[in-house]
Coordinates of C-alpha atoms and ligand atoms in Angstrom, one line a residue:
Chain A
M672 CA 126.9 76.8 64.4
T673 CA 123.8 79.1 64.7
A674 CA 121.4 78.5 67.5
A675 CA 118.1 76.9 66.8
A676 CA 115.3 79.5 66.4
V677 CA 113.4 77.7 69.1
E678 CA 114.6 75.1 71.6
M679 CA 112.4 73.6 74.4
K680 CA 113.6 71.0 76.7
G681 CA 111.3 69.2 79.2
Y682 CA 109.1 72.3 79.2
S683 CA 106.0 72.1 81.3
V684 CA 103.4 74.7 82.4
R685 CA 100.8 74.2 85.1
F686 CA 98.0 76.6 85.9
G687 CA 97.2 75.6 89.5
D688 CA 96.3 71.9 89.2
F689 CA 95.8 72.1 85.4
R690 CA 98.7 70.8 83.3
A691 CA 98.6 72.9 80.1
L692 CA 101.9 71.6 78.7
Q693 CA 103.8 68.5 79.7
E694 CA 107.4 67.8 79.0
V695 CA 107.6 69.5 75.6
N696 CA 110.8 68.9 73.7
L697 CA 111.0 70.8 70.5
T698 CA 113.8 72.1 68.2
V699 CA 112.9 74.4 65.4
P700 CA 115.8 75.3 63.1
Q701 CA 116.1 78.8 61.7
G702 CA 114.2 79.3 58.5
A703 CA 111.6 76.6 59.3
F704 CA 107.8 77.1 58.8
V705 CA 106.1 75.1 61.5
A706 CA 102.3 74.7 61.6
I707 CA 101.1 74.0 65.1
V708 CA 97.8 72.0 65.2
G709 CA 95.8 70.4 68.0
P710 CA 92.4 70.5 69.6
N711 CA 91.1 73.5 71.6
G712 CA 92.8 73.8 75.0
A713 CA 95.8 71.8 73.8
G714 CA 98.2 74.4 75.0
K715 CA 99.0 75.9 71.6
S716 CA 98.7 79.5 72.7
T717 CA 100.5 78.7 75.9
L718 CA 103.4 77.4 73.9
L719 CA 103.6 80.6 71.8
K720 CA 103.4 82.7 75.0
A721 CA 106.3 80.8 76.5
L722 CA 108.4 81.9 73.5
L723 CA 107.4 85.5 74.2
G724 CA 108.3 85.3 77.8
L725 CA 104.6 85.6 78.8
E726 CA 104.2 82.2 80.4
R727 CA 103.0 83.7 83.6
G728 CA 100.2 85.5 81.7
S729 CA 98.8 88.5 83.5
L730 CA 99.5 87.0 86.9
R731 CA 95.8 86.4 87.3
D732 CA 94.3 83.0 87.9
G733 CA 96.6 81.9 90.7
P734 CA 100.0 80.3 90.6
T735 CA 101.6 79.3 87.4
Q736 CA 104.3 76.7 87.6
V737 CA 106.8 76.5 84.9
S738 CA 109.7 74.0 84.5
G739 CA 112.2 73.0 81.8
T740 CA 114.0 75.4 79.6
V741 CA 113.1 77.5 76.6
R742 CA 115.6 79.2 74.3
V743 CA 114.7 81.5 71.4
M744 CA 117.7 82.2 69.1
G745 CA 119.8 80.7 71.9
L746 CA 118.5 83.1 74.5
P747 CA 116.0 82.9 77.4
P748 CA 112.8 84.5 76.0
R749 CA 113.0 87.6 78.2
Q750 CA 116.5 88.4 76.9
V751 CA 115.6 88.2 73.3
P752 CA 115.4 91.8 71.8
P753 CA 111.7 92.4 71.2
G754 CA 112.4 93.6 67.7
W755 CA 113.5 90.1 66.7
V756 CA 110.0 88.6 67.3
G757 CA 106.8 89.5 65.5
Y758 CA 103.6 88.3 67.2
V759 CA 100.1 88.1 65.8
P760 CA 97.8 87.4 68.8
Q761 CA 94.6 85.4 68.7
V762 CA 91.9 88.0 67.7
K763 CA 89.4 87.0 70.3
G764 CA 91.2 88.7 73.1
F765 CA 91.2 92.1 71.5
D766 CA 89.4 95.2 72.6
R767 CA 87.6 96.7 69.6
S768 CA 86.4 99.7 71.5
F769 CA 89.9 101.2 71.6
P770 CA 89.9 104.3 69.3
A771 CA 92.6 103.7 66.8
L772 CA 93.3 103.8 63.1
A773 CA 94.7 100.7 61.3
L774 CA 97.8 102.8 60.5
E775 CA 98.5 103.5 64.2
V776 CA 98.2 99.8 65.0
V777 CA 100.9 99.1 62.4
V778 CA 103.1 101.9 63.7
S779 CA 102.8 100.5 67.2
G780 CA 104.5 97.4 66.0
L781 CA 107.5 99.5 64.9
R782 CA 107.7 101.7 68.0
R783 CA 106.7 99.2 70.6
R784 CA 104.7 102.0 72.2
W785 CA 101.5 103.7 71.2
P786 CA 102.1 106.6 68.8
F787 CA 100.9 110.0 69.8
L788 CA 101.9 111.6 66.5
I789 CA 103.1 109.6 63.5
T790 CA 106.2 110.9 61.7
A791 CA 106.3 110.9 57.9
P792 CA 108.9 108.1 57.6
E793 CA 106.8 106.0 60.0
R794 CA 103.7 106.6 57.9
K795 CA 105.5 105.7 54.7
K796 CA 106.9 102.4 56.2
A797 CA 103.5 101.5 57.7
E798 CA 101.8 102.1 54.4
E799 CA 104.3 99.9 52.6
M800 CA 103.6 97.1 55.0
L801 CA 99.9 97.5 54.6
D802 CA 100.3 97.5 50.9
R803 CA 102.4 94.4 51.1
V804 CA 99.6 92.5 52.7
G805 CA 97.0 94.0 50.4
A806 CA 95.5 96.3 53.0
L807 CA 96.7 99.7 52.0
A808 CA 93.1 100.9 51.6
L809 CA 92.5 100.1 55.3
A810 CA 95.2 102.6 56.5
N811 CA 92.8 105.2 57.8
R812 CA 90.0 102.9 58.8
R813 CA 89.0 102.7 62.4
L814 CA 89.9 99.5 64.2
G815 CA 86.4 98.9 65.4
R816 CA 85.1 98.9 61.8
L817 CA 87.4 96.2 60.4
S818 CA 86.1 92.7 59.7
G819 CA 88.0 89.7 61.1
G820 CA 89.9 89.1 57.9
E821 CA 90.8 92.8 57.6
L822 CA 92.0 92.9 61.2
Q823 CA 94.2 89.9 60.5
R824 CA 95.9 91.7 57.6
V825 CA 96.5 94.8 59.8
Y826 CA 98.0 92.6 62.5
L827 CA 100.2 90.8 60.1
A828 CA 101.5 94.2 58.8
R829 CA 102.0 95.2 62.4
S830 CA 104.2 92.1 63.0
L831 CA 106.2 92.4 59.8
I832 CA 107.0 96.1 60.1
R833 CA 109.7 95.3 62.7
E834 CA 111.3 92.8 60.3
P835 CA 111.4 90.0 62.8
R836 CA 113.5 86.9 62.6
L837 CA 110.8 84.9 64.3
L838 CA 107.1 85.2 63.5
L839 CA 104.6 83.8 66.0
L840 CA 101.0 83.7 64.7
D841 CA 98.1 82.5 66.8
E842 CA 95.3 81.3 64.6
P843 CA 95.8 84.0 62.0
A844 CA 93.5 82.3 59.5
T845 CA 90.5 82.2 61.8
G846 CA 87.7 84.3 60.4
V847 CA 89.5 84.6 57.1
D848 CA 88.0 83.4 53.9
V849 CA 89.7 80.9 51.5
V850 CA 91.2 83.6 49.4
G851 CA 92.4 85.5 52.4
E852 CA 94.0 82.3 53.8
A853 CA 95.8 81.7 50.5
D854 CA 97.0 85.4 50.6
L855 CA 98.2 84.9 54.1
Y856 CA 100.4 82.0 53.2
R857 CA 101.6 83.9 50.1
H858 CA 102.7 86.9 52.3
L859 CA 104.3 84.7 54.9
E860 CA 106.2 82.7 52.3
A861 CA 107.4 85.9 50.5
Y862 CA 108.6 87.4 53.7
Q863 CA 110.3 84.2 54.6
A864 CA 112.1 83.9 51.3
E865 CA 113.3 87.5 51.6
R866 CA 114.5 87.4 55.2
G867 CA 115.1 83.8 56.0
A868 CA 112.7 84.2 59.0
T869 CA 111.4 81.3 61.1
I870 CA 107.6 81.0 61.3
L871 CA 105.5 79.3 63.9
M872 CA 101.8 79.4 63.2
I873 CA 98.8 77.9 65.0
T874 CA 96.1 76.8 62.7
H875 CA 93.1 74.6 62.5
D876 CA 93.3 74.1 58.7
W877 CA 95.3 70.9 58.4
E878 CA 95.0 70.8 54.7
A879 CA 96.5 74.3 54.1
A880 CA 99.2 73.5 56.7
Q881 CA 100.4 70.4 55.0
H882 CA 100.8 72.3 51.7
H883 CA 102.8 75.2 53.1
A884 CA 104.6 74.2 56.3
S885 CA 108.0 72.7 56.3
A886 CA 107.0 70.9 59.5
V887 CA 103.9 70.2 61.5
L888 CA 103.7 70.1 65.3
V889 CA 100.7 68.2 66.6
L890 CA 100.2 69.3 70.2
N891 CA 97.8 68.0 72.8
R892 CA 99.4 69.2 76.0
R893 CA 102.3 66.9 74.9
V894 CA 104.0 66.7 71.6
V895 CA 102.0 64.1 69.7
G896 CA 103.9 64.4 66.5
Y897 CA 106.5 66.6 65.0
G898 CA 108.1 66.4 61.6
P899 CA 107.5 66.9 57.9
P900 CA 103.8 67.2 57.1
E901 CA 103.6 63.9 55.1
R902 CA 105.0 61.9 58.0
V903 CA 103.1 63.6 60.8
L904 CA 99.7 64.1 59.2
C905 CA 99.2 60.5 58.0
H906 CA 95.9 58.9 59.1
E907 CA 97.5 56.2 61.1
C908 CA 99.8 58.5 63.1
L909 CA 96.8 60.7 64.0
S910 CA 94.5 57.9 65.0
Q911 CA 97.2 56.6 67.1
A912 CA 97.5 60.0 68.8
F913 CA 93.8 60.9 69.1
G914 CA 92.3 57.4 69.2
H915 CA 89.8 58.4 66.5
V916 CA 90.2 60.7 63.5
G917 CA 87.6 61.8 61.0
H918 CA 85.8 64.6 59.2
E919 CA 83.7 65.4 62.2
H920 CA 87.0 66.6 63.9
G921 CA 87.8 68.8 60.9
L922 CA 90.7 66.7 60.1
V923 CA 90.6 66.7 56.3
L924 CA 93.8 65.0 55.1
K925 CA 95.4 64.9 51.7
G926 CA 94.1 62.0 49.8
D927 CA 91.0 61.5 52.0
Chain B
M738 CA 80.8 138.3 86.0
L739 CA 84.2 139.5 85.0
E740 CA 84.6 141.6 88.2
A741 CA 84.0 138.4 90.1
L742 CA 87.5 137.3 88.8
Q743 CA 89.0 140.2 90.9
L744 CA 88.0 138.3 94.0
P745 CA 90.9 136.2 95.3
F746 CA 88.6 133.3 96.2
M747 CA 87.1 133.3 92.7
Q748 CA 90.6 133.3 91.2
R749 CA 91.5 130.3 93.3
A750 CA 88.3 128.6 92.4
L751 CA 88.9 129.1 88.7
L752 CA 92.5 127.9 88.9
A753 CA 91.6 124.9 91.0
G754 CA 88.7 124.0 88.7
L755 CA 90.9 124.1 85.6
L756 CA 93.7 122.0 87.3
V757 CA 91.3 119.4 88.6
G758 CA 89.2 119.3 85.4
G759 CA 92.3 118.8 83.3
L760 CA 94.1 116.3 85.6
A761 CA 91.0 114.1 86.2
S762 CA 90.2 114.0 82.5
Y763 CA 93.8 113.1 81.5
L764 CA 93.9 110.1 83.8
G765 CA 90.2 109.5 83.1
V766 CA 91.0 108.5 79.6
M767 CA 93.1 105.5 80.8
V768 CA 90.5 104.7 83.4
V769 CA 87.5 104.7 81.0
Q770 CA 89.3 102.9 78.2
R771 CA 90.5 100.2 80.7
R772 CA 86.9 99.8 81.9
L773 CA 87.7 101.0 85.4
S774 CA 85.1 103.8 85.5
F775 CA 83.9 102.6 88.9
L776 CA 87.4 103.4 90.3
G777 CA 86.7 107.1 90.6
D778 CA 83.8 106.4 93.0
G779 CA 85.8 103.9 95.0
L780 CA 88.7 106.2 95.5
A781 CA 86.5 109.2 96.3
H782 CA 85.2 107.1 99.2
A783 CA 88.7 106.2 100.2
A784 CA 89.4 109.9 100.2
F785 CA 86.3 110.4 102.4
A786 CA 87.6 107.8 104.9
G787 CA 91.0 109.5 104.9
V788 CA 89.4 112.9 105.5
A789 CA 87.3 111.6 108.3
L790 CA 90.3 110.0 109.9
G791 CA 92.2 113.3 109.6
L792 CA 89.4 115.2 111.3
L793 CA 89.1 112.6 114.0
L794 CA 92.9 112.9 114.7
H795 CA 92.7 116.7 114.5
Q796 CA 95.1 116.7 111.6
E797 CA 95.0 118.5 108.3
P798 CA 92.6 116.1 106.4
L799 CA 94.6 116.3 103.2
W800 CA 97.8 114.8 104.7
V801 CA 95.8 111.8 106.1
A802 CA 93.6 111.4 103.0
I803 CA 96.5 111.3 100.5
P804 CA 98.3 108.2 102.0
F805 CA 95.0 106.6 102.8
A806 CA 93.6 106.9 99.2
V807 CA 96.9 106.0 97.6
G808 CA 97.2 102.9 99.8
V809 CA 93.6 101.8 98.9
S810 CA 94.3 102.4 95.2
L811 CA 97.5 100.3 95.3
A812 CA 95.6 97.6 97.2
I813 CA 92.9 97.5 94.6
T814 CA 95.5 97.2 91.9
W815 CA 97.2 94.4 93.8
V816 CA 93.9 92.4 94.2
R817 CA 93.2 93.0 90.5
E818 CA 96.6 91.6 89.4
R819 CA 96.7 88.7 91.8
S820 CA 93.2 87.3 91.9
S821 CA 90.7 86.2 89.4
L822 CA 88.1 88.6 90.8
S823 CA 86.7 91.0 88.2
D824 CA 87.9 94.6 88.4
D825 CA 84.5 96.0 89.5
T826 CA 84.4 93.4 92.3
A827 CA 87.9 94.3 93.5
I828 CA 87.0 98.0 93.4
G829 CA 83.6 97.4 95.0
I830 CA 85.0 95.7 98.0
F831 CA 87.4 98.5 98.8
F832 CA 84.7 101.1 98.0
A833 CA 82.4 99.5 100.6
M834 CA 85.2 99.1 103.1
S835 CA 86.3 102.8 102.7
A836 CA 82.7 104.1 103.0
A837 CA 82.2 102.0 106.2
L838 CA 85.5 103.3 107.7
G839 CA 84.5 106.8 106.8
V840 CA 81.2 106.6 108.5
L841 CA 82.9 105.0 111.6
F842 CA 85.5 107.7 111.9
M843 CA 82.8 110.4 111.5
S844 CA 80.7 108.8 114.3
L845 CA 83.7 108.6 116.6
R846 CA 84.3 112.3 116.3
Q847 CA 82.2 114.3 118.8
G848 CA 79.8 116.9 117.5
F849 CA 78.7 117.9 114.1
A850 CA 81.3 118.1 111.3
P851 CA 80.5 120.9 108.8
D852 CA 83.9 120.5 107.1
A853 CA 83.0 116.9 106.3
V854 CA 79.8 118.1 104.5
A855 CA 82.1 120.4 102.4
Y856 CA 84.0 117.3 101.3
L857 CA 80.9 115.3 100.6
F858 CA 79.4 117.8 98.2
G859 CA 82.5 119.9 97.3
S860 CA 83.1 123.6 97.9
I861 CA 85.2 125.1 95.2
L862 CA 84.8 128.6 96.6
T863 CA 86.6 127.6 99.8
V864 CA 89.8 126.4 98.2
T865 CA 92.8 127.6 100.2
P866 CA 96.2 128.6 98.9
T867 CA 97.6 125.4 100.4
D868 CA 95.0 123.3 98.5
L869 CA 96.2 125.1 95.3
W870 CA 99.8 124.4 96.0
V871 CA 99.2 120.7 96.5
M872 CA 97.1 120.6 93.3
G873 CA 100.0 122.4 91.5
L874 CA 102.5 119.9 92.7
V875 CA 100.3 117.0 91.6
A876 CA 99.9 118.7 88.2
L877 CA 103.6 119.1 87.9
G878 CA 104.1 115.4 88.8
V879 CA 101.6 114.3 86.1
A880 CA 103.2 116.7 83.6
A881 CA 106.6 115.2 84.3
L882 CA 105.2 111.8 83.5
L883 CA 103.7 112.8 80.2
P884 CA 106.5 110.8 78.4
L885 CA 104.9 107.7 79.8
W886 CA 101.7 108.3 77.8
P887 CA 102.8 106.0 74.9
D888 CA 103.4 103.2 77.3
W889 CA 100.1 103.6 79.1
A890 CA 98.3 103.9 75.9
Y891 CA 100.0 100.7 74.5
A892 CA 99.1 98.7 77.6
T893 CA 95.5 100.1 77.4
F894 CA 95.3 99.0 73.8
D895 CA 96.6 95.5 74.4
R896 CA 98.2 94.5 77.7
E897 CA 99.6 91.3 76.2
L898 CA 101.4 93.0 73.3
A899 CA 102.9 95.6 75.7
L900 CA 104.1 92.8 77.9
A901 CA 105.5 90.9 74.9
D902 CA 107.4 94.0 74.0
R903 CA 108.9 94.1 77.6
R904 CA 107.1 97.3 78.6
P905 CA 106.9 97.8 82.4
V906 CA 103.2 97.2 82.4
L907 CA 102.9 96.1 86.0
L908 CA 104.9 99.0 87.4
H909 CA 102.9 101.5 85.3
D910 CA 99.7 99.9 86.6
Y911 CA 100.7 100.8 90.2
L912 CA 102.0 104.2 89.2
L913 CA 98.7 105.0 87.5
A914 CA 96.8 103.8 90.5
A915 CA 98.8 106.0 92.8
L916 CA 98.4 109.1 90.5
I917 CA 94.7 108.6 90.1
A918 CA 94.3 108.4 93.9
L919 CA 96.4 111.6 94.3
V920 CA 94.2 113.4 91.8
V921 CA 91.0 112.2 93.4
V922 CA 92.1 113.4 96.9
V923 CA 93.1 116.8 95.7
S924 CA 89.9 117.1 93.6
V925 CA 87.5 115.9 96.2
K926 CA 87.4 119.2 98.1
V927 CA 86.5 120.9 94.8
V928 CA 84.1 118.5 93.3
G929 CA 82.8 116.6 96.3
I930 CA 82.9 112.8 96.9
V931 CA 79.5 112.3 95.4
L932 CA 80.4 113.9 92.1
M933 CA 84.1 112.8 91.8
A934 CA 83.6 109.9 89.4
A935 CA 81.9 112.3 86.9
F936 CA 85.0 114.4 86.6
I937 CA 87.0 111.3 85.7
V938 CA 84.5 109.6 83.5
I939 CA 82.3 112.2 81.6
P940 CA 85.0 114.2 79.8
A941 CA 86.8 111.0 78.7
A942 CA 83.5 109.5 77.5
I943 CA 82.6 112.6 75.5
A944 CA 86.0 112.6 73.9
R945 CA 85.7 108.9 73.2
L946 CA 82.5 109.5 71.3
L947 CA 84.1 112.3 69.2
S948 CA 87.6 110.8 68.5
Q949 CA 89.0 108.4 66.0
T950 CA 92.4 108.1 67.7
F951 CA 93.5 107.7 71.3
A952 CA 95.7 110.8 71.1
A953 CA 92.7 112.8 70.0
M954 CA 90.6 111.3 72.8
T955 CA 93.3 112.3 75.3
L956 CA 93.6 115.9 74.1
G957 CA 89.8 116.2 73.8
A958 CA 89.1 114.9 77.3
V959 CA 91.6 117.3 78.9
G960 CA 90.1 120.2 76.9
I961 CA 86.5 119.3 77.7
G962 CA 87.4 118.6 81.4
A963 CA 89.1 122.0 81.8
F964 CA 86.6 124.0 79.7
S965 CA 83.5 122.7 81.3
V966 CA 84.7 124.3 84.6
L967 CA 84.1 127.8 83.1
P968 CA 80.4 127.8 82.4
G969 CA 80.0 125.6 85.5
L970 CA 81.7 128.2 87.7
A971 CA 79.9 131.0 86.1
A972 CA 76.5 129.4 86.7
A973 CA 77.5 128.7 90.3
Y974 CA 78.4 132.4 90.8
L975 CA 75.4 133.9 89.0
F976 CA 72.7 131.6 90.3
D977 CA 74.3 130.7 93.7
I978 CA 74.2 127.0 93.1
P979 CA 76.8 124.4 94.2
A980 CA 79.8 124.7 91.8
G981 CA 80.5 120.9 91.6
S982 CA 77.0 120.3 90.6
A983 CA 77.0 123.1 88.0
I984 CA 80.2 121.8 86.5
V985 CA 79.0 118.2 86.3
L986 CA 75.7 119.2 84.8
T987 CA 77.6 121.2 82.2
Q988 CA 79.6 118.1 81.4
A989 CA 76.5 116.0 81.2
L990 CA 75.0 118.5 78.8
F991 CA 78.1 118.2 76.6
F992 CA 77.8 114.5 76.7
L993 CA 74.2 114.6 75.4
L994 CA 75.3 117.0 72.7
A995 CA 78.1 114.6 71.7
L996 CA 75.7 111.7 71.6
G997 CA 73.5 113.8 69.4
L998 CA 76.4 114.8 67.1
R999 CA 77.3 111.2 66.7
R1000 CA 73.8 110.4 65.5
F1001 CA 74.0 112.8 62.6
Ligands
ADP296 N1 96.6 82.1 82.6 C1 95.9 80.9 82.7 N2 95.4 80.5 83.8 C2 94.7 79.3 83.9 N3 94.5 78.5 82.9 C3 94.9 78.9 81.7 C4 95.7 80.1 81.5 N4 96.0 80.2 80.2 C5 95.5 79.1 79.6 N5 94.9 78.3 80.5 C6 94.2 77.0 80.2 O1 95.2 76.2 79.6 C7 94.6 75.4 78.6 C8 95.4 75.6 77.3 O2 95.2 76.9 76.8 P1 95.6 77.5 75.4 O3 97.1 77.3 75.3 O4 95.1 78.8 75.2 O5 95.0 76.4 74.4 P2 94.8 76.4 72.9 O6 95.5 75.2 72.4 O7 93.4 76.4 72.5 O8 95.5 77.7 72.4 C9 93.2 75.9 78.4 O9 92.4 74.9 79.1 C10 93.1 77.2 79.2 O10 91.9 77.3 79.8
MG297 MG1 94.7 79.4 71.5

């Protein structure tokens, strides 16, 4: 039997007195496409970071307490070969003043170091990846000059170039227009069909999520719901979880 | 001008200037891009405290200043990693503490201290063969660590991505901190405490303005840092002005030119 792509048992994270995640139990089979939804501060990014072995963050902000177990492909996160996991971070934490070309960003995903010189095969592969996500024209553009949507495409190419088995995407659709979001799902689904990869994606767009994901995880520090979109994203289940659900929360559901 | 290069002290000054200019700029690229520009000032004052302690104890100042500045630099890094204080606050605290210790050590020492003045404002023309040897060793050490550039650059670009890819980011932070302190201490006699930060920051800032990639920025900064020593030293020799000041003014001029270039 192959190990689950992601397995969390009683997983909790505390930043000082603040409980960011409480007793999360989660099993994601390989090949699944899980959309993670939940309000701001729900611990969504914290959950992805746990899968990357980054739960202690940068060690700033005092003591972080972690309990429970996490397995990625059957291994503790820090023992998972980095080449297996592709990560698209939340764009807001990124330093736009760093002098770099889009192509270099993509190559860094392959090398797992910053390139001083780019070899011809690396350039070719990076250009293929950019082409794949419809961003070949951006290859020699400066990072600081890219729009939010362009940046997301470059980061997606960066995460795909290592041909990961597990893709972790933190709000990749934020700042992307509707066409861009449809493109994003198309590229993800194409990659998944080709490689059988597992995808975990944080999003605020419930409607798109319920059309494309094989499962939805509703997170609000705890697991509020987890399962096929039609079961988890029903009005009653959500009102039960949040007390009140409506358009003002951006929760636009199928059939509303 | 060229006959000046026959003089041993001018040869030493030139070699010291090139070494210090290149080294400070190379590490300065990481410092500037990580928004730690203030670190050069902080460590220069740690070097000052170390030198003052060395003079007080009647030891060769360099041997006291090196462990002192490296210790302060590691401590700054530790506070940055462990607390939620901002980087400039962490640096500022150690800056102030070092300056205070430096002044204290100076005052404890009886009599006037002309050698301390040399450190304060730099005296490139009094570089000794020992100073050069130490600079050469530090340069060799930095050269031996050139293969770490891709890791340093990656963590500078995005620390979280580097950590996710299991790069030894924390270890390299401390290593960089120690190297920067070493370079500051061996440079301080040449450049002077007051002007040290310029050596680290200005060439990197010029290169940043003119570069599209981090690799180009690194090469550019080292080139500018080393090259600016030549006209600086020449001006110092011809017009009998302090060399550190002449070099930094040369760099500042280049910076203004680069700013202008960017406009057009
Ligand atoms: N390293 C940290 N130290 C302290 N608090 C943190 C840290 N990382 C995240 N938090 C807090 O944990 C909560 C959850 O954060 P996060 O997982 O980023 O939420 P989101 O669901 O919006 O992605 C937030 O309130 C955030 O402020
Ligand atoms: Mg988040």
